[in-house]
Amino acid sequence: MADQHIVKQFDEELDEMRATIAQMGGMVEQQMTNAIMAISRRDEVMAKRCQEADSEIDAMEDKIEALTTRMLALRQPVALDLRAILAALKIAHNLERMGDYAKNVAKRASALAQLPEVGPVNGIVRMGRLTHGIIKDVLDAYAEPNVDKAVAAWTRDQEIDQMYNSLFRELLTYMMEDPRNITACAHLLFVAKNIERIGDHATNIAETVYFQEKGTRLEGLRPKSDRTSYAVVEPPEADEAI
Amino acid sequence: MSDATQVATPAAGAPKAEATGASTVAPGAQAAPAAVKIVARDVNVFYGEKHALKHVDLDINENEVTALIGPSGCGKSTFLRCLNRMNDVIDICRVTGSITLDGSDVYDPSLDVVQLRARVGMVFQKPNPFPKSIYDNVAYGPRIHGIARSKSELDAIVHHSLERAGLIKEVHDRLDQPGTGLSGGQQQRLCIARAIAVNPEVILMDEPCSALDPIATAKIEELIDELRENFTIVIVTHSMQQAARVSQRTAFFHLGDLVEVGDTEQIFTNPRDSRTQGYITGRFG
């Protein structure tokens, strides 16, 4: 932050808002890690705890909403202050969604723990690690703030999509090989999809950081590689080009 | 001005550069630019030795509200007063550069200043009705300019002006009462009625709401928005929120420089200059 406001309390409120986002981001990271760990360790207790912890993230979103509403009403922010407040509101919303997906992953972990173990779990762990790395980067990009870091993380979402594609195919193969795998693999498909969605929300945060700092939208189409909609079948030609 | 984000050259820039800057403005052929009513080029104002306004280039668009903002002493009122030569009355004040209204030079020595001020009216910070009746306050201008040919025509002008200023309902049954007996907000609207009675093209407003309560302020702001249809309005205001609410374009002055001018929305969401950013977000030390 460049200079201080003449009204110091406004600075304190903005600082609190940023600190709350950072805290909320940390909680989402932790939830994400725990949910994946619950799957890999087949740990139902951890899965349960993870599901319960989601309400704490929801409470943080409420807190951000209250803080930002208060500042909009009392400070009439403009320019970079306005963008910072709008960004916090959007980021809190994205983080809340990411928390929900982590909770869904934890739910699946409970179910998976009761089913026979299948191979592609390792792929899920790798995908989770990659996504976690991107979340960490966008949160750092917000905290610093650092536009270049945000853009770099934004571009890396492609890697998650690619990993999702290969995992999708792998799971199909396992299901075809032995129908007894289908239940566990179907759960893993949803887990993979949830992680992929978490990655998408992380890129939304990267875009918001860019807007907050630059005042303009991040130009250009994000490189997208989720091609699972056409796995095994031929995509229509128009879609091929995207 | 076709370019929405003209950024003023700092005072350090040679006046020559400003002149070329002006020529780049003319051929602007972007989609549907607003017609330019007033063109100011390389305007400098000196109060004795003090260089109060430095190389200001600014276009005022027709039927738009242009807000001039900036900290006290930044030159915004000085610039406003240049537009209808109100600075002429200050002995030590010297103005250089050119200001044109519809293409004709405002500082042409052969120009009738009284006629100019009929075309470019002004409303001041403190409501200043004449110590006369409400009717005579509004009728004053049309009378001295010989606008009305008969009593009934004058009545119509007074009535219409009060109507346009949103005051007629409140005063129609007491036009013979002194204007000074009205409330502050009503007095200010009376002054606006007085200004528009001579059918000006431009209305200059120098902090027109700073002495008014929020309700009276809202009424004036609503009025400004309505008047924009028929007049070009330039308003100096210390209230950033007011500039944001009423204007289409905003110009930010600082220490005699025109720092930045652009669409109001752009100025208040994404200003280009760090000084503008600092001022509007309340970071000016």
Short mmCIF file of C-alpha atoms in Angstrom, two decimals:
data_model
loop_
_atom_site.label_atom_id
_atom_site.label_comp_id
_atom_site.label_asym_id
_atom_site.label_seq_id
_atom_site.Cartn_x
_atom_site.Cartn_y
_atom_site.Cartn_z
CA MET A 1 0.00 0.00 0.00
CA ALA A 2 1.44 3.33 -1.08
CA ASP A 3 0.46 6.07 1.35
CA GLN A 4 -1.63 6.12 4.43
CA HIS A 5 -5.12 7.52 4.48
CA ILE A 6 -5.69 10.77 6.31
CA VAL A 7 -8.34 8.89 8.27
CA LYS A 8 -6.26 6.20 9.99
CA GLN A 9 -9.24 4.08 10.92
CA PHE A 10 -9.95 3.44 7.26
CA ASP A 11 -6.45 1.95 6.92
CA GLU A 12 -7.07 -0.21 9.97
CA GLU A 13 -10.32 -1.49 8.47
CA LEU A 14 -8.64 -2.28 5.15
CA ASP A 15 -5.84 -4.06 7.00
CA GLU A 16 -8.35 -6.12 8.94
CA MET A 17 -10.13 -7.01 5.71
CA ARG A 18 -6.88 -8.18 4.10
CA ALA A 19 -5.87 -10.11 7.19
CA THR A 20 -9.25 -11.84 7.26
CA ILE A 21 -8.88 -12.87 3.61
CA ALA A 22 -5.40 -14.21 4.34
CA GLN A 23 -6.72 -16.16 7.30
CA MET A 24 -9.65 -17.50 5.30
CA GLY A 25 -7.27 -18.50 2.49
CA GLY A 26 -5.12 -20.38 4.97
CA MET A 27 -8.17 -22.26 6.23
CA VAL A 28 -9.15 -23.27 2.69
CA GLU A 29 -5.61 -24.49 2.02
CA GLN A 30 -5.74 -26.56 5.20
CA GLN A 31 -9.18 -27.99 4.36
CA MET A 32 -7.98 -28.93 0.91
CA THR A 33 -4.89 -30.69 2.31
CA ASN A 34 -6.93 -32.51 4.97
CA ALA A 35 -9.58 -33.68 2.51
CA ILE A 36 -6.98 -35.18 0.16
CA MET A 37 -5.14 -36.71 3.09
CA ALA A 38 -8.39 -38.29 4.32
CA ILE A 39 -8.67 -39.97 0.93
CA SER A 40 -5.09 -41.17 0.71
CA ARG A 41 -5.02 -42.42 4.34
CA ARG A 42 -8.58 -43.77 4.21
CA ASP A 43 -9.15 -41.82 7.41
CA GLU A 44 -12.85 -41.44 8.23
CA VAL A 45 -12.22 -39.41 11.38
CA MET A 46 -10.22 -36.85 9.46
CA ALA A 47 -12.89 -36.78 6.74
CA LYS A 48 -15.56 -36.10 9.33
CA ARG A 49 -13.54 -33.34 10.99
CA CYS A 50 -12.92 -31.78 7.61
CA GLN A 51 -16.65 -31.70 6.81
CA GLU A 52 -17.42 -30.02 10.10
CA ALA A 53 -14.71 -27.39 9.70
CA ASP A 54 -16.37 -25.96 6.59
CA SER A 55 -18.75 -23.87 8.69
CA GLU A 56 -15.75 -21.91 9.98
CA ILE A 57 -14.91 -20.88 6.42
CA ASP A 58 -18.53 -19.83 5.87
CA ALA A 59 -18.31 -17.69 8.99
CA MET A 60 -15.21 -15.98 7.59
CA GLU A 61 -17.11 -15.09 4.44
CA ASP A 62 -19.84 -13.53 6.58
CA LYS A 63 -17.18 -11.53 8.38
CA ILE A 64 -15.72 -10.24 5.09
CA GLU A 65 -19.20 -9.30 3.90
CA ALA A 66 -19.86 -7.36 7.09
CA LEU A 67 -16.49 -5.58 6.91
CA THR A 68 -16.84 -4.62 3.26
CA THR A 69 -20.48 -3.52 3.60
CA ARG A 70 -19.50 -1.33 6.51
CA MET A 71 -16.67 0.30 4.57
CA LEU A 72 -18.83 0.85 1.48
CA ALA A 73 -21.48 2.52 3.64
CA LEU A 74 -19.23 4.60 5.86
CA ARG A 75 -16.16 5.42 3.76
CA GLN A 76 -17.57 5.77 0.24
CA PRO A 77 -14.39 4.27 -1.19
CA VAL A 78 -13.22 5.15 -4.70
CA ALA A 79 -10.45 4.10 -7.07
CA LEU A 80 -7.94 1.63 -5.58
CA ASP A 81 -9.79 1.46 -2.25
CA LEU A 82 -13.03 0.60 -4.01
CA ARG A 83 -11.27 -2.04 -6.09
CA ALA A 84 -9.63 -3.54 -3.00
CA ILE A 85 -12.98 -3.81 -1.25
CA LEU A 86 -14.75 -5.30 -4.26
CA ALA A 87 -11.85 -7.72 -4.70
CA ALA A 88 -12.06 -8.86 -1.08
CA LEU A 89 -15.77 -9.50 -1.46
CA LYS A 90 -15.23 -11.56 -4.61
CA ILE A 91 -12.25 -13.45 -3.24
CA ALA A 92 -14.16 -14.34 -0.07
CA HIS A 93 -16.94 -15.72 -2.23
CA ASN A 94 -14.51 -17.81 -4.27
CA LEU A 95 -12.78 -19.10 -1.15
CA GLU A 96 -16.13 -20.08 0.31
CA ARG A 97 -16.90 -22.11 -2.82
CA MET A 98 -13.47 -23.73 -2.67
CA GLY A 99 -14.21 -24.68 0.95
CA ASP A 100 -17.47 -26.27 -0.17
CA TYR A 101 -15.67 -28.37 -2.77
CA ALA A 102 -13.10 -29.44 -0.18
CA LYS A 103 -15.99 -30.47 2.05
CA ASN A 104 -17.45 -32.52 -0.83
CA VAL A 105 -14.09 -34.22 -1.32
CA ALA A 106 -14.08 -35.06 2.41
CA LYS A 107 -17.57 -36.57 2.08
CA ARG A 108 -16.34 -38.81 -0.71
CA ALA A 109 -13.35 -39.73 1.46
CA SER A 110 -15.76 -41.15 4.06
CA ALA A 111 -17.40 -43.31 1.41
CA LEU A 112 -14.12 -44.37 -0.20
CA ALA A 113 -12.73 -45.52 3.16
CA GLN A 114 -15.44 -48.15 3.26
CA LEU A 115 -14.75 -49.41 -0.28
CA PRO A 116 -11.88 -51.54 -1.60
CA GLU A 117 -8.83 -49.47 -2.46
CA VAL A 118 -8.26 -48.56 -6.13
CA GLY A 119 -5.09 -47.45 -7.91
CA PRO A 120 -5.96 -43.95 -9.22
CA VAL A 121 -6.00 -42.54 -5.66
CA ASN A 122 -2.36 -41.60 -6.26
CA GLY A 123 -3.41 -39.48 -9.22
CA ILE A 124 -5.91 -37.66 -7.00
CA VAL A 125 -3.15 -36.94 -4.48
CA ARG A 126 -0.91 -35.53 -7.22
CA MET A 127 -3.73 -33.39 -8.60
CA GLY A 128 -4.48 -32.17 -5.10
CA ARG A 129 -0.86 -31.22 -4.54
CA LEU A 130 -0.73 -29.27 -7.80
CA THR A 131 -3.98 -27.44 -7.03
CA HIS A 132 -2.79 -26.67 -3.54
CA GLY A 133 0.34 -25.11 -5.03
CA ILE A 134 -1.76 -22.85 -7.26
CA ILE A 135 -4.00 -21.82 -4.36
CA LYS A 136 -0.92 -20.93 -2.37
CA ASP A 137 0.42 -18.84 -5.26
CA VAL A 138 -2.79 -16.86 -5.79
CA LEU A 139 -3.06 -16.20 -2.06
CA ASP A 140 0.55 -14.99 -2.02
CA ALA A 141 -0.20 -12.88 -5.09
CA TYR A 142 -3.06 -11.30 -3.14
CA ALA A 143 -1.09 -10.77 0.05
CA GLU A 144 1.97 -9.15 -1.54
CA PRO A 145 0.20 -7.98 -3.89
CA ASN A 146 1.97 -9.29 -6.99
CA VAL A 147 0.29 -9.16 -10.41
CA ASP A 148 2.95 -11.27 -12.16
CA LYS A 149 2.51 -14.05 -9.65
CA ALA A 150 -1.26 -13.88 -10.12
CA VAL A 151 -0.93 -14.16 -13.91
CA ALA A 152 1.53 -17.06 -13.61
CA ALA A 153 -0.85 -18.96 -11.32
CA TRP A 154 -3.73 -18.17 -13.66
CA THR A 155 -1.90 -19.79 -16.56
CA ARG A 156 -0.99 -22.87 -14.49
CA ASP A 157 -4.64 -23.88 -14.15
CA GLN A 158 -4.12 -25.58 -17.49
CA GLU A 159 -1.92 -28.16 -15.75
CA ILE A 160 -4.80 -29.07 -13.43
CA ASP A 161 -7.10 -29.49 -16.40
CA GLN A 162 -4.61 -31.74 -18.15
CA MET A 163 -4.16 -33.86 -15.06
CA TYR A 164 -7.93 -34.08 -14.74
CA ASN A 165 -8.18 -35.32 -18.32
CA SER A 166 -5.67 -38.12 -17.82
CA LEU A 167 -7.19 -39.08 -14.47
CA PHE A 168 -10.60 -39.25 -16.10
CA ARG A 169 -9.31 -41.68 -18.71
CA GLU A 170 -7.45 -43.71 -16.10
CA LEU A 171 -10.62 -44.08 -14.02
CA LEU A 172 -12.59 -45.16 -17.09
CA THR A 173 -9.99 -47.84 -17.76
CA TYR A 174 -10.20 -49.14 -14.20
CA MET A 175 -13.98 -49.29 -14.38
CA MET A 176 -13.87 -51.18 -17.67
CA GLU A 177 -11.32 -53.63 -16.33
CA ASP A 178 -13.33 -54.69 -13.30
CA PRO A 179 -16.91 -53.63 -12.57
CA ARG A 180 -16.22 -54.05 -8.84
CA ASN A 181 -14.08 -50.88 -9.10
CA ILE A 182 -16.94 -48.81 -10.41
CA THR A 183 -18.29 -47.52 -7.10
CA ALA A 184 -14.92 -46.34 -5.82
CA CYS A 185 -13.91 -44.97 -9.23
CA ALA A 186 -17.21 -43.08 -9.59
CA HIS A 187 -16.52 -41.41 -6.24
CA LEU A 188 -13.00 -40.58 -7.39
CA LEU A 189 -14.39 -39.04 -10.57
CA PHE A 190 -16.40 -36.62 -8.47
CA VAL A 191 -13.38 -35.93 -6.29
CA ALA A 192 -11.31 -35.13 -9.37
CA LYS A 193 -14.05 -32.86 -10.66
CA ASN A 194 -14.25 -31.07 -7.32
CA ILE A 195 -10.51 -30.46 -7.29
CA GLU A 196 -10.69 -29.20 -10.85
CA ARG A 197 -13.42 -26.74 -9.79
CA ILE A 198 -11.27 -25.59 -6.86
CA GLY A 199 -8.58 -24.80 -9.41
CA ASP A 200 -11.05 -22.74 -11.45
CA HIS A 201 -11.95 -20.68 -8.40
CA ALA A 202 -8.26 -20.16 -7.71
CA THR A 203 -7.91 -18.67 -11.21
CA ASN A 204 -10.90 -16.42 -10.48
CA ILE A 205 -8.97 -15.11 -7.49
CA ALA A 206 -5.94 -14.53 -9.71
CA GLU A 207 -8.14 -12.50 -12.08
CA THR A 208 -9.52 -10.51 -9.15
CA VAL A 209 -6.02 -9.72 -7.89
CA TYR A 210 -5.16 -8.49 -11.37
CA PHE A 211 -8.27 -6.27 -11.45
CA GLN A 212 -7.57 -4.92 -7.98
CA GLU A 213 -4.07 -3.86 -8.93
CA LYS A 214 -4.54 -2.77 -12.55
CA GLY A 215 -8.15 -1.58 -12.66
CA THR A 216 -8.75 -3.54 -15.86
CA ARG A 217 -9.72 -7.10 -16.62
CA LEU A 218 -7.10 -9.73 -17.31
CA GLU A 219 -7.09 -9.77 -21.12
CA GLY A 220 -7.31 -12.84 -23.27
CA LEU A 221 -8.86 -16.24 -22.92
CA ARG A 222 -7.53 -18.45 -20.17
CA PRO A 223 -5.88 -21.54 -21.61
CA LYS A 224 -8.46 -24.24 -20.98
CA SER A 225 -7.74 -27.91 -21.23
CA ASP A 226 -10.65 -29.67 -19.63
CA ARG A 227 -11.58 -32.01 -22.46
CA THR A 228 -13.34 -34.68 -20.42
CA SER A 229 -16.71 -33.68 -21.91
CA TYR A 230 -15.52 -35.43 -25.07
CA ALA A 231 -13.49 -38.27 -23.59
CA VAL A 232 -13.84 -41.43 -25.66
CA VAL A 233 -16.12 -39.63 -28.18
CA GLU A 234 -15.17 -37.18 -30.93
CA PRO A 235 -15.58 -33.49 -30.05
CA PRO A 236 -17.50 -31.31 -32.51
CA GLU A 237 -15.12 -29.40 -34.77
CA ALA A 238 -15.99 -25.97 -33.38
CA ASP A 239 -15.02 -27.11 -29.91
CA GLU A 240 -11.76 -28.57 -31.12
CA ALA A 241 -10.45 -25.13 -31.88
CA ILE A 242 -10.98 -23.74 -28.38
CA MET B 1 -12.53 16.29 -26.71
CA SER B 2 -12.89 12.90 -28.23
CA ASP B 3 -10.29 11.12 -26.14
CA ALA B 4 -11.84 10.12 -22.85
CA THR B 5 -8.54 10.04 -21.02
CA GLN B 6 -6.64 13.15 -21.87
CA VAL B 7 -3.88 13.52 -19.35
CA ALA B 8 -2.58 17.01 -18.92
CA THR B 9 1.05 17.71 -19.56
CA PRO B 10 2.74 18.78 -16.34
CA ALA B 11 3.72 22.38 -15.91
CA ALA B 12 7.35 21.50 -16.52
CA GLY B 13 6.52 20.77 -20.16
CA ALA B 14 7.28 23.63 -22.56
CA PRO B 15 4.27 25.65 -23.75
CA LYS B 16 5.19 24.59 -27.29
CA ALA B 17 4.34 21.03 -26.44
CA GLU B 18 0.92 22.12 -25.27
CA ALA B 19 0.23 23.78 -28.61
CA THR B 20 0.94 20.56 -30.48
CA GLY B 21 -1.13 18.73 -27.93
CA ALA B 22 -4.01 20.97 -28.92
CA SER B 23 -3.72 20.08 -32.57
CA THR B 24 -3.99 16.39 -31.80
CA VAL B 25 -7.34 17.06 -30.19
CA ALA B 26 -9.04 18.54 -33.25
CA PRO B 27 -9.07 15.60 -35.66
CA GLY B 28 -10.57 13.24 -33.09
CA ALA B 29 -12.87 11.08 -35.19
CA GLN B 30 -13.90 8.48 -32.62
CA ALA B 31 -17.52 7.42 -32.31
CA ALA B 32 -20.00 10.15 -31.40
CA PRO B 33 -17.84 12.57 -29.43
CA ALA B 34 -19.74 15.24 -27.50
CA ALA B 35 -19.57 18.67 -29.11
CA VAL B 36 -16.95 20.87 -27.50
CA LYS B 37 -18.38 24.11 -26.13
CA ILE B 38 -15.35 25.72 -24.53
CA VAL B 39 -11.76 25.15 -25.51
CA ALA B 40 -9.00 26.32 -23.15
CA ARG B 41 -5.42 26.17 -24.39
CA ASP B 42 -2.26 26.95 -22.47
CA VAL B 43 -4.16 29.06 -19.97
CA ASN B 44 -1.97 30.71 -17.35
CA VAL B 45 -3.18 32.94 -14.55
CA PHE B 46 -0.93 35.15 -12.46
CA TYR B 47 -1.99 36.98 -9.34
CA GLY B 48 0.86 39.49 -9.27
CA GLU B 49 3.97 37.31 -9.05
CA LYS B 50 2.05 34.19 -8.11
CA HIS B 51 1.59 31.70 -10.95
CA ALA B 52 -1.84 30.40 -9.94
CA LEU B 53 -2.75 28.37 -13.01
CA LYS B 54 -0.15 26.73 -15.22
CA HIS B 55 -0.53 25.82 -18.88
CA VAL B 56 -4.02 24.41 -18.62
CA ASP B 57 -5.51 22.67 -21.67
CA LEU B 58 -9.11 21.66 -21.15
CA ASP B 59 -12.17 21.08 -23.30
CA ILE B 60 -15.65 21.56 -21.88
CA ASN B 61 -18.26 19.47 -23.69
CA GLU B 62 -21.67 20.81 -24.59
CA ASN B 63 -24.64 19.60 -22.53
CA GLU B 64 -22.39 17.87 -20.08
CA VAL B 65 -21.51 18.59 -16.49
CA THR B 66 -17.79 19.02 -16.01
CA ALA B 67 -16.63 18.91 -12.40
CA LEU B 68 -13.43 20.62 -11.31
CA ILE B 69 -11.98 19.07 -8.18
CA GLY B 70 -8.80 19.54 -6.18
CA PRO B 71 -7.55 20.75 -2.81
CA SER B 72 -7.96 24.39 -1.77
CA GLY B 73 -5.72 26.74 -3.72
CA CYS B 74 -5.24 24.32 -6.61
CA GLY B 75 -6.60 26.77 -9.18
CA LYS B 76 -9.97 25.22 -9.92
CA SER B 77 -12.00 28.32 -8.99
CA THR B 78 -9.44 30.49 -10.75
CA PHE B 79 -9.98 28.46 -13.91
CA LEU B 80 -13.75 28.66 -13.55
CA ARG B 81 -13.57 32.44 -13.21
CA CYS B 82 -11.49 32.67 -16.40
CA LEU B 83 -14.37 31.23 -18.39
CA ASN B 84 -16.54 34.35 -18.05
CA ARG B 85 -13.73 36.78 -17.29
CA MET B 86 -14.65 37.21 -13.66
CA ASN B 87 -10.92 37.57 -13.06
CA ASP B 88 -11.00 40.89 -14.94
CA VAL B 89 -12.26 42.58 -11.81
CA ILE B 90 -9.10 41.63 -9.89
CA ASP B 91 -6.48 44.29 -10.66
CA ILE B 92 -3.37 42.18 -10.17
CA CYS B 93 -4.74 39.25 -12.11
CA ARG B 94 -3.24 38.49 -15.52
CA VAL B 95 -4.50 35.76 -17.86
CA THR B 96 -2.57 34.35 -20.84
CA GLY B 97 -3.39 31.63 -23.34
CA SER B 98 -6.63 31.22 -25.19
CA ILE B 99 -10.19 30.38 -24.19
CA THR B 100 -12.80 30.08 -26.90
CA LEU B 101 -16.55 29.76 -26.56
CA ASP B 102 -18.05 28.17 -29.68
CA GLY B 103 -14.84 29.04 -31.45
CA SER B 104 -14.78 32.76 -30.63
CA ASP B 105 -12.15 34.18 -28.32
CA VAL B 106 -13.46 35.01 -24.85
CA TYR B 107 -10.54 37.40 -24.27
CA ASP B 108 -11.06 39.34 -27.49
CA PRO B 109 -10.64 43.00 -26.39
CA SER B 110 -13.59 44.05 -28.54
CA LEU B 111 -15.89 41.56 -26.82
CA ASP B 112 -18.68 42.95 -24.65
CA VAL B 113 -18.03 41.36 -21.26
CA VAL B 114 -21.60 41.96 -20.14
CA GLN B 115 -22.86 40.01 -23.14
CA LEU B 116 -20.32 37.28 -22.42
CA ARG B 117 -21.58 36.94 -18.88
CA ALA B 118 -25.13 36.69 -20.17
CA ARG B 119 -23.99 33.72 -22.23
CA VAL B 120 -21.88 32.29 -19.42
CA GLY B 121 -23.84 32.65 -16.19
CA MET B 122 -22.56 32.01 -12.71
CA VAL B 123 -23.85 30.67 -9.40
CA PHE B 124 -21.76 31.26 -6.30
CA GLN B 125 -20.95 29.39 -3.13
CA LYS B 126 -23.18 31.42 -0.87
CA PRO B 127 -26.67 32.14 -2.13
CA ASN B 128 -26.64 35.86 -2.92
CA PRO B 129 -30.11 36.99 -3.92
CA PHE B 130 -30.55 40.73 -4.42
CA PRO B 131 -32.38 42.50 -1.58
CA LYS B 132 -35.42 42.61 -3.82
CA SER B 133 -38.54 40.57 -4.34
CA ILE B 134 -38.36 37.04 -5.69
CA TYR B 135 -39.88 38.31 -8.93
CA ASP B 136 -37.39 41.15 -9.31
CA ASN B 137 -34.46 38.86 -8.60
CA VAL B 138 -35.31 36.74 -11.61
CA ALA B 139 -36.52 39.65 -13.76
CA TYR B 140 -33.34 41.65 -13.18
CA GLY B 141 -31.26 40.04 -15.94
CA PRO B 142 -33.96 40.01 -18.63
CA ARG B 143 -34.68 43.67 -17.83
CA ILE B 144 -31.11 44.96 -18.16
CA HIS B 145 -30.50 42.87 -21.26
CA GLY B 146 -33.83 43.97 -22.75
CA ILE B 147 -34.89 40.40 -23.34
CA ALA B 148 -38.61 40.88 -22.60
CA ARG B 149 -40.68 43.20 -24.76
CA SER B 150 -43.72 43.33 -22.54
CA LYS B 151 -44.79 42.80 -18.97
CA SER B 152 -46.52 39.55 -19.88
CA GLU B 153 -43.41 38.29 -21.62
CA LEU B 154 -41.33 39.14 -18.56
CA ASP B 155 -43.88 37.37 -16.35
CA ALA B 156 -43.55 34.31 -18.54
CA ILE B 157 -39.73 34.38 -18.36
CA VAL B 158 -39.80 34.72 -14.55
CA HIS B 159 -42.34 31.94 -14.22
CA HIS B 160 -40.49 29.64 -16.61
CA SER B 161 -37.11 30.27 -14.96
CA LEU B 162 -38.50 29.55 -11.50
CA GLU B 163 -40.10 26.44 -12.88
CA ARG B 164 -36.88 25.21 -14.43
CA ALA B 165 -35.08 25.90 -11.15
CA GLY B 166 -37.66 23.74 -9.38
CA LEU B 167 -38.79 26.61 -7.19
CA ILE B 168 -42.12 27.69 -8.64
CA LYS B 169 -44.30 25.44 -6.49
CA GLU B 170 -42.74 26.80 -3.34
CA VAL B 171 -42.90 30.51 -4.23
CA HIS B 172 -45.72 31.01 -6.76
CA ASP B 173 -47.96 32.73 -4.21
CA ARG B 174 -45.32 35.05 -2.80
CA LEU B 175 -43.36 36.38 -5.75
CA ASP B 176 -43.51 39.87 -4.22
CA GLN B 177 -41.81 38.73 -0.99
CA PRO B 178 -38.09 39.44 -0.56
CA GLY B 179 -35.80 36.75 -1.97
CA THR B 180 -33.67 36.97 1.15
CA GLY B 181 -36.57 35.58 3.16
CA LEU B 182 -36.26 32.15 1.55
CA SER B 183 -34.35 29.24 3.05
CA GLY B 184 -30.72 28.68 2.00
CA GLY B 185 -31.57 25.97 -0.50
CA GLN B 186 -34.43 28.00 -1.93
CA GLN B 187 -32.19 31.06 -2.19
CA GLN B 188 -29.64 29.04 -4.13
CA ARG B 189 -32.31 27.78 -6.51
CA LEU B 190 -33.49 31.38 -6.84
CA CYS B 191 -29.94 32.31 -7.86
CA ILE B 192 -30.00 29.49 -10.42
CA ALA B 193 -33.38 30.79 -11.70
CA ARG B 194 -31.81 34.25 -11.93
CA ALA B 195 -28.86 32.82 -13.87
CA ILE B 196 -31.01 30.93 -16.38
CA ALA B 197 -33.50 33.80 -16.85
CA VAL B 198 -31.18 35.43 -19.40
CA ASN B 199 -31.00 32.12 -21.27
CA PRO B 200 -27.27 31.49 -20.99
CA GLU B 201 -25.44 28.70 -22.81
CA VAL B 202 -23.05 27.86 -20.02
CA ILE B 203 -23.59 27.93 -16.25
CA LEU B 204 -20.60 28.09 -13.95
CA MET B 205 -21.16 26.94 -10.41
CA ASP B 206 -18.62 27.62 -7.70
CA GLU B 207 -19.33 25.18 -4.85
CA PRO B 208 -23.07 25.79 -5.15
CA CYS B 209 -24.01 23.39 -2.34
CA SER B 210 -21.34 23.98 0.26
CA ALA B 211 -23.65 26.16 2.35
CA LEU B 212 -26.66 23.85 2.03
CA ASP B 213 -28.02 20.90 3.98
CA PRO B 214 -28.15 17.42 2.36
CA ILE B 215 -31.79 17.69 1.23
CA ALA B 216 -31.28 21.09 -0.39
CA THR B 217 -28.04 19.72 -1.89
CA ALA B 218 -29.90 16.74 -3.38
CA LYS B 219 -32.45 19.11 -4.93
CA ILE B 220 -29.71 21.22 -6.50
CA GLU B 221 -27.96 18.11 -7.80
CA GLU B 222 -31.19 16.84 -9.31
CA LEU B 223 -31.65 20.27 -10.86
CA ILE B 224 -28.13 20.25 -12.30
CA ASP B 225 -28.86 16.96 -13.99
CA GLU B 226 -32.06 18.37 -15.52
CA LEU B 227 -30.41 21.61 -16.60
CA ARG B 228 -27.74 19.65 -18.45
CA GLU B 229 -30.23 19.03 -21.25
CA ASN B 230 -30.24 22.70 -22.17
CA PHE B 231 -27.03 24.08 -20.71
CA THR B 232 -23.37 23.28 -20.45
CA ILE B 233 -22.40 23.21 -16.80
CA VAL B 234 -19.04 23.58 -15.12
CA ILE B 235 -19.05 22.99 -11.38
CA VAL B 236 -16.33 23.47 -8.80
CA THR B 237 -16.87 21.27 -5.79
CA HIS B 238 -15.04 20.16 -2.69
CA SER B 239 -17.28 17.15 -2.38
CA MET B 240 -15.82 14.29 -4.34
CA GLN B 241 -19.09 12.42 -3.98
CA GLN B 242 -20.91 15.36 -5.51
CA ALA B 243 -18.52 15.42 -8.47
CA ALA B 244 -19.09 11.68 -8.88
CA ARG B 245 -22.86 12.08 -8.67
CA VAL B 246 -23.49 15.02 -10.95
CA SER B 247 -20.72 15.16 -13.54
CA GLN B 248 -19.95 13.31 -16.73
CA ARG B 249 -16.36 14.48 -16.82
CA THR B 250 -14.03 15.36 -14.00
CA ALA B 251 -10.88 17.43 -14.04
CA PHE B 252 -8.43 17.23 -11.15
CA PHE B 253 -6.29 20.29 -10.38
CA HIS B 254 -3.31 20.37 -8.07
CA LEU B 255 -0.97 23.30 -7.31
CA GLY B 256 -2.11 25.13 -10.42
CA ASP B 257 -1.66 22.16 -12.74
CA LEU B 258 -4.44 20.31 -14.47
CA VAL B 259 -3.29 16.86 -13.45
CA GLU B 260 -5.88 14.66 -15.08
CA VAL B 261 -9.17 14.92 -16.88
CA GLY B 262 -11.39 12.07 -17.96
CA ASP B 263 -14.78 10.45 -17.75
CA THR B 264 -16.00 10.73 -14.18
CA GLU B 265 -16.40 6.98 -13.91
CA GLN B 266 -12.82 6.41 -14.97
CA ILE B 267 -11.47 9.06 -12.61
CA PHE B 268 -13.26 7.50 -9.65
CA THR B 269 -12.60 3.84 -10.44
CA ASN B 270 -9.22 3.87 -12.11
CA PRO B 271 -7.43 7.23 -12.14
CA ARG B 272 -4.23 7.33 -14.19
CA ASP B 273 -2.24 9.74 -12.08
CA SER B 274 -1.05 8.88 -8.58
CA ARG B 275 -1.85 12.43 -7.39
CA THR B 276 -5.47 12.02 -8.48
CA GLN B 277 -5.57 8.64 -6.75
CA GLY B 278 -4.11 10.12 -3.58
CA TYR B 279 -6.56 13.00 -3.52
CA ILE B 280 -9.79 11.17 -4.24
CA THR B 281 -9.03 8.31 -1.87
CA GLY B 282 -8.15 10.69 0.96
CA ARG B 283 -4.43 10.01 1.09
CA PHE B 284 -3.19 13.55 0.55
CA GLY B 285 -0.75 14.47 3.29
#
